[in-house]
Coordinates of C-alpha atoms in Angstrom, one line a residue:
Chain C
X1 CA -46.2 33.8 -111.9
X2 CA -47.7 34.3 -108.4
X3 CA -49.7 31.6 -106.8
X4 CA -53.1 33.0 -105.3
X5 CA -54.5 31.4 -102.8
X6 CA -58.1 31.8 -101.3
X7 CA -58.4 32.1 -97.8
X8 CA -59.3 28.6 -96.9
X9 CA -57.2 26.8 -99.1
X10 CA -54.2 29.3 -97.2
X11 CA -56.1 27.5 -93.7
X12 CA -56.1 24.2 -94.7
X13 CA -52.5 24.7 -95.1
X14 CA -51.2 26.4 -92.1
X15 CA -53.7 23.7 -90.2
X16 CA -51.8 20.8 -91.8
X17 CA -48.6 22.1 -91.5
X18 CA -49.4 23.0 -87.5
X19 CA -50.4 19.2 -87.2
X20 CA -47.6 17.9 -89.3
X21 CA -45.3 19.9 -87.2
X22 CA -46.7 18.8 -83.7
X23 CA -47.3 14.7 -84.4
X24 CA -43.6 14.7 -85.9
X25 CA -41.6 15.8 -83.0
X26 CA -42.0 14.5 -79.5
X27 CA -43.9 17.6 -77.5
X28 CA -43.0 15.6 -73.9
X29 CA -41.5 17.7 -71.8
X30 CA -40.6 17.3 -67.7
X31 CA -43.2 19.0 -66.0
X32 CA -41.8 18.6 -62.6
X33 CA -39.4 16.6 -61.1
X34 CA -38.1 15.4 -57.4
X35 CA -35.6 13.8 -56.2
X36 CA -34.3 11.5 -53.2
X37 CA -31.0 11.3 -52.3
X38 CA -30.9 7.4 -50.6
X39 CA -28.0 5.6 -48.6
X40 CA -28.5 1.7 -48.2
X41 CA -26.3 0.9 -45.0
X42 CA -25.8 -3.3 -46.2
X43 CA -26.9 -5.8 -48.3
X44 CA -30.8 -6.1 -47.9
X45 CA -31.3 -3.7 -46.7
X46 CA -34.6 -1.4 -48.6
X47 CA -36.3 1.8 -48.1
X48 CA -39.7 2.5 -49.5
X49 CA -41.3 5.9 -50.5
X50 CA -44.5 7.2 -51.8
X51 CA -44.4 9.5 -55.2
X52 CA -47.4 11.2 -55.8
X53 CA -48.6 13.2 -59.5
X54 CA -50.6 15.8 -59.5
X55 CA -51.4 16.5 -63.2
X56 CA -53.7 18.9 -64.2
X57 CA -54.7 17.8 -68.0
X58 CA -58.1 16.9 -70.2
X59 CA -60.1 13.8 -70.0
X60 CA -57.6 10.9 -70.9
X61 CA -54.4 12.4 -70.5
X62 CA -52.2 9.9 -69.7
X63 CA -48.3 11.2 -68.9
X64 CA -45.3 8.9 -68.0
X65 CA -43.6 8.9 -65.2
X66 CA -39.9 8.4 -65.6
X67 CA -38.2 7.0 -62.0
X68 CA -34.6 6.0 -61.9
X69 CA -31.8 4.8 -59.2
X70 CA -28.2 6.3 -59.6
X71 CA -25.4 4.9 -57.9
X72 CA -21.6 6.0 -57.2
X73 CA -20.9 3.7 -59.7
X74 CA -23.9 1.9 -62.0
X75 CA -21.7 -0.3 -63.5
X76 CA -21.4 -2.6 -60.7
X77 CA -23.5 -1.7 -57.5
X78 CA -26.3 -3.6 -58.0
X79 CA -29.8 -1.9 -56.7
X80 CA -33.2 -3.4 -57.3
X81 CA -36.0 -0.8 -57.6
X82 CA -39.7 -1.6 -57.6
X83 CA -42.6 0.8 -58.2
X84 CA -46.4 -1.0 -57.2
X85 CA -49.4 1.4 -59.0
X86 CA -51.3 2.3 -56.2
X87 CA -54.0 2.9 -58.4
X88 CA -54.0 0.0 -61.0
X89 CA -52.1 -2.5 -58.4
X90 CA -49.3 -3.4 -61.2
X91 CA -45.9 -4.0 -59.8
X92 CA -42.7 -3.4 -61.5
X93 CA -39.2 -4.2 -60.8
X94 CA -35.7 -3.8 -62.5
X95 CA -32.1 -4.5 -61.0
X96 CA -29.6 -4.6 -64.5
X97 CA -30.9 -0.8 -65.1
X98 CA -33.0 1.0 -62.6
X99 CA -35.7 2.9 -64.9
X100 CA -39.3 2.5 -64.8
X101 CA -42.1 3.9 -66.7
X102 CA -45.3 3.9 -65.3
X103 CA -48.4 5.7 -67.1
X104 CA -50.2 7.8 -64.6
X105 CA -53.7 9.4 -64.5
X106 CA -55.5 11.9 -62.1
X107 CA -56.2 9.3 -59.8
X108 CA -52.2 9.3 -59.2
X109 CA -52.5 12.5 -57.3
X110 CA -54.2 11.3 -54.0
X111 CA -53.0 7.6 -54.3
X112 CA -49.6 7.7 -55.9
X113 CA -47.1 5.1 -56.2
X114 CA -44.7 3.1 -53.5
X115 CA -41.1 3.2 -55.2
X116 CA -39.0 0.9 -53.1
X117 CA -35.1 0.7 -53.7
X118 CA -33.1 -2.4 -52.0
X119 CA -29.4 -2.9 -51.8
X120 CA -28.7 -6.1 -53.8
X121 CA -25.2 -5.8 -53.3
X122 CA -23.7 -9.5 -51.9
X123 CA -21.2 -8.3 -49.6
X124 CA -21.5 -4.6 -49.6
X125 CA -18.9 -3.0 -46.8
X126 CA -20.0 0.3 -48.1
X127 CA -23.1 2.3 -47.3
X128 CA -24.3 2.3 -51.4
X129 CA -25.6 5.7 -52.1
X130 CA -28.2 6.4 -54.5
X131 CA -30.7 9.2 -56.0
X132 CA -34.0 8.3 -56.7
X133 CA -35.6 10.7 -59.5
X134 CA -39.3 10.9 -59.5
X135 CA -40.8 13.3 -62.3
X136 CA -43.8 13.6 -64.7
X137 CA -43.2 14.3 -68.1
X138 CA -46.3 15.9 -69.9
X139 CA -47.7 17.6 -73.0
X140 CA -47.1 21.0 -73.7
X141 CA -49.5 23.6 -71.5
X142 CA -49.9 21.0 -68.7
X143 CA -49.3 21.7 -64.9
X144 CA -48.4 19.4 -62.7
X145 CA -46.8 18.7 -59.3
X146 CA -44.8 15.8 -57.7
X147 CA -43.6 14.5 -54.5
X148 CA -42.0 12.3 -52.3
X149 CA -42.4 11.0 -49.4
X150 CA -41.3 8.6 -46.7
X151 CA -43.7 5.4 -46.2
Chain H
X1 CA -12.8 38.9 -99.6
X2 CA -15.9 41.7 -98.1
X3 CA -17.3 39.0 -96.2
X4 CA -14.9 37.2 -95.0
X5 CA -13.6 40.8 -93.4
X6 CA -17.2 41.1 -91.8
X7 CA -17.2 37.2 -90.3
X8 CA -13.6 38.1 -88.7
X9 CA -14.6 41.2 -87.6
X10 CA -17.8 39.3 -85.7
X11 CA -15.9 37.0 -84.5
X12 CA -13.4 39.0 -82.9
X13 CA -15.6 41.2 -81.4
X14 CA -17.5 38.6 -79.6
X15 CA -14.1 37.3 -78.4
X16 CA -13.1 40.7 -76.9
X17 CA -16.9 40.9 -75.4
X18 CA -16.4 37.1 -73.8
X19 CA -12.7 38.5 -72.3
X20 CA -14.9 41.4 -70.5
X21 CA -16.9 39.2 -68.6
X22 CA -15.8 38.9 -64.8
X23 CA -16.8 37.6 -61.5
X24 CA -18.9 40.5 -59.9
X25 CA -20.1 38.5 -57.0
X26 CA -19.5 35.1 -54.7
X27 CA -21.9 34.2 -52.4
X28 CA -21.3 30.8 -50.3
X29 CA -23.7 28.9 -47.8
X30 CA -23.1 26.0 -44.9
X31 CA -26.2 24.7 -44.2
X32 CA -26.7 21.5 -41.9
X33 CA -29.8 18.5 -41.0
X34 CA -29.0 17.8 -37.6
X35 CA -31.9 16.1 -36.7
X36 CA -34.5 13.3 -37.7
X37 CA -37.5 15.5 -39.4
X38 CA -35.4 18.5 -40.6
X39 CA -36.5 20.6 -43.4
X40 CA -34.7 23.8 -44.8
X41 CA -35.3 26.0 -47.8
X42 CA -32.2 27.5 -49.8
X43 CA -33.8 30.9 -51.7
X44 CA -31.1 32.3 -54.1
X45 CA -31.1 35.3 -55.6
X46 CA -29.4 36.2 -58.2
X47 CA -29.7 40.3 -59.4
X48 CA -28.0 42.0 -62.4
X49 CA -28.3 45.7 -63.3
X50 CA -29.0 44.6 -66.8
X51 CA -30.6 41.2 -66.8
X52 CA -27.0 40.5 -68.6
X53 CA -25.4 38.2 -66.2
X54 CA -24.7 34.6 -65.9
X55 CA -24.7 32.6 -62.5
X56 CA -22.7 29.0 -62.0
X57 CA -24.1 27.5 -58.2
X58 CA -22.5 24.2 -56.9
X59 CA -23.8 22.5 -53.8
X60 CA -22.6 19.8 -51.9
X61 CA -24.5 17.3 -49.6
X62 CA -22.7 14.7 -47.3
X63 CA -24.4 12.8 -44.7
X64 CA -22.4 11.8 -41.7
X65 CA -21.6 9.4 -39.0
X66 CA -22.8 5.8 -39.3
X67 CA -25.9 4.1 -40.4
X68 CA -28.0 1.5 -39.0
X69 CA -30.6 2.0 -41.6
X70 CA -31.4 3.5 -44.4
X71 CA -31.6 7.0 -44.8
X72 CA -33.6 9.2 -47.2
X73 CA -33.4 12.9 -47.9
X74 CA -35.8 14.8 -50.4
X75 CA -34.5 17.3 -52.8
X76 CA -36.5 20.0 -54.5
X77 CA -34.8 22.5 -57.2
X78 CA -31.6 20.9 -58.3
X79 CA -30.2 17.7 -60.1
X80 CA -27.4 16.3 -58.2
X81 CA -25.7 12.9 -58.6
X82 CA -24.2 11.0 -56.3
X83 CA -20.6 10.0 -55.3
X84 CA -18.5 8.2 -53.1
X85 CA -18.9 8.2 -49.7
X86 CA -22.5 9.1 -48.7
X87 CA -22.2 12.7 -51.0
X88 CA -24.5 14.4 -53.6
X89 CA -23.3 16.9 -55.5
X90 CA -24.5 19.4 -58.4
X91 CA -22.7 21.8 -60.5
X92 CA -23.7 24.1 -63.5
X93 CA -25.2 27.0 -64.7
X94 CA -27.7 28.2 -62.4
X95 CA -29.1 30.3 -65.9
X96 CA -27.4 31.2 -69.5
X97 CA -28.5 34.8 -68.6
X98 CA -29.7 35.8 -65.4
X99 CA -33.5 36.8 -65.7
X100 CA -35.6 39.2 -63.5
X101 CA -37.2 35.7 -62.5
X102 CA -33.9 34.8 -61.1
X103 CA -33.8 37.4 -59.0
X104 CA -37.1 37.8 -57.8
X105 CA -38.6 35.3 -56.6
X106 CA -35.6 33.9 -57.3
X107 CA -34.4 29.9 -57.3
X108 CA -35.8 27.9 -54.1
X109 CA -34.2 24.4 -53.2
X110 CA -36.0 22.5 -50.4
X111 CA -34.3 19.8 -48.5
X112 CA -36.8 17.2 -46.4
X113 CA -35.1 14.3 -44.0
X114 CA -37.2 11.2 -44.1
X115 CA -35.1 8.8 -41.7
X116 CA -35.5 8.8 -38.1
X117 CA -31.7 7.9 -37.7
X118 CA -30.5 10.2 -34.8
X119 CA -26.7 9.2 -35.4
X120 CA -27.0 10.9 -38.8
X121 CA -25.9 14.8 -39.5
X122 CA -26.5 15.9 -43.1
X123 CA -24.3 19.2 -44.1
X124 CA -23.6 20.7 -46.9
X125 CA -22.7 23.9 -48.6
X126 CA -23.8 25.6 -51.8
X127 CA -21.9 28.7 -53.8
X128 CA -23.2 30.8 -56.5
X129 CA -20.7 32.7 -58.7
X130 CA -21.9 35.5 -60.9
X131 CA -20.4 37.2 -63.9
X132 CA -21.0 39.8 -65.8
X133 CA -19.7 42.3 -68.6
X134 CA -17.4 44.8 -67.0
X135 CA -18.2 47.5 -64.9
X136 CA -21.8 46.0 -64.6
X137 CA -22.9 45.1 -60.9
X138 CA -24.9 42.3 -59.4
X139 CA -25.5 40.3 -56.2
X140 CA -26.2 37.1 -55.2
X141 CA -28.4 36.8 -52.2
X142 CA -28.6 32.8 -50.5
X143 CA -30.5 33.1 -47.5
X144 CA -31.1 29.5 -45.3
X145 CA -34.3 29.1 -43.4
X146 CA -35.9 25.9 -41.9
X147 CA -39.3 24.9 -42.5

């Protein structure tokens, strides 16, 4: 026997399943995305740069920025990286693995964050070269823009 | 027994299609950062007759001489990782299938100095092979200008 269905029990359906289907996966994608390619001469020694976000979004929207340090080998080059909200004034720092998240909101686009990556290296002979990734990831349909720049 | 006929039959003609592919065109690029301040833009394009090509590009980035501080260069367009030795490197598919937005406007990587260290020389090089089914022709355009 065929089910009949009127037409807004049929929308109540295809509404729930659209919602079901968008809270149950994770609809963050990278909106844009920068990078720096860094070389830290000797121990100590730092360079800072400023990341701006320019997201384009509704009231509230609030994406993450993901920021990371690479080295020729991570398992034992030992960088510190710091990022201070320009905008909220929180500070963040990691050394054991260089990632930071940092919620950002409009006000990111003019004032940015200071990313700041330091050779922690004891006796490094070596320049240690790095990559510092600087990106936004967003909600679906957003537009954004990021960049880097030397402080 | 019908089907199974069928699956073999699929499966070798997507073999023999694979075995048709072939390079129809290298383009390679030396590019160089002399100076403190430098900025260049790689554009690459990448054309196919029948939007049925594939593109691979690898790119290279060393810096050179020796630094007294630390240097900083910004990259736009590509994911590279870095090795030993003051190098950055990518590799990979520049597309699955080269699109018509691959060709025109076409992929754009921008490179930005942010040290002021006059003893440093950044160089590097960047190649994009294309394949496509036989007797199909593309190109591969990488032009180099500064900005």
């Amino acid at each position: 026997m065929r089910r009949v269905r009127s037409p807004v029990t049929r929308a109540l359906a295809v509404a729930t399943a659209l919602a079901v289907a968008q809270c149950s996966g994770d609809n963050d994608y990278v909106c844009d995305q920068t990078a720096a390619a860094i070389v830290l001469p000797t121990s100590g020694t730092s360079i800072s740069l400023r990341g701006r976000a320019c997201v384009e979004g509704a009231d509230g929207f609030v994406p993450i920025f993901g920021v990371f340090v690479a080295s020729q080998d991570s398992s034992t080059a030992l960088i510190r990286l710091s990022v201070a909200d320009s905008v909220t004034g929180a500070e963040v720092s990691v050394s054991e693995f260089p990632r930071i998240g940092l919620e950002v909101t409009p006000l990111h686009c003019d004032k940015g964050v200071v990313i700041t990556v330091e050779n922690m290296e004891p006796a490094s002979k070596e320049p240690l070269t790095a990559l510092v990734w600087f990106e936004a990831d967003v909600e679906e349909f957003s537009r954004c823009e990021v960049s880097l720049e030397a402080l | 027994m019908k089907s199974a006929w069928r699956i073999g039959s699929a499966v070798v003609t997507l073999l023999a299609v694979d075995c048709n592919w072939e390079q129809c065109d290298l383009e390679s690029v030396e590019f160089q950062l002399p100076a403190p301040g430098d900025a260049i833009e790689i554009r690459i394009e990448a054309c196919t007759d029948r939007r049925d090509g594939g593109a691979r590009l690898t790119m290279e980035i060393s810096a050179h001489g020796k630094p007294t501080a630390p240097l900083g260069l910004v990259v736009d367009g590509i994911q590279l990782r870095p090795e030993v030795g003051m190098r950055w490197v990518a590799d990979g598919a520049f597309s699955d299938l080269a699109s018509d937005a691959d060709c025109a406007p076409g992929k754009v990587i921008t490179l930005r100095r942010l040290d002021a260290d006059p003893a440093i020389e950044y160089r590097g090089s960047i190649s994009v092979d294309m394949t496509a089914p036989r007797r199909r022709s593309c190109t591969v355009m990488i032009s180099v200008s500064p900005l």
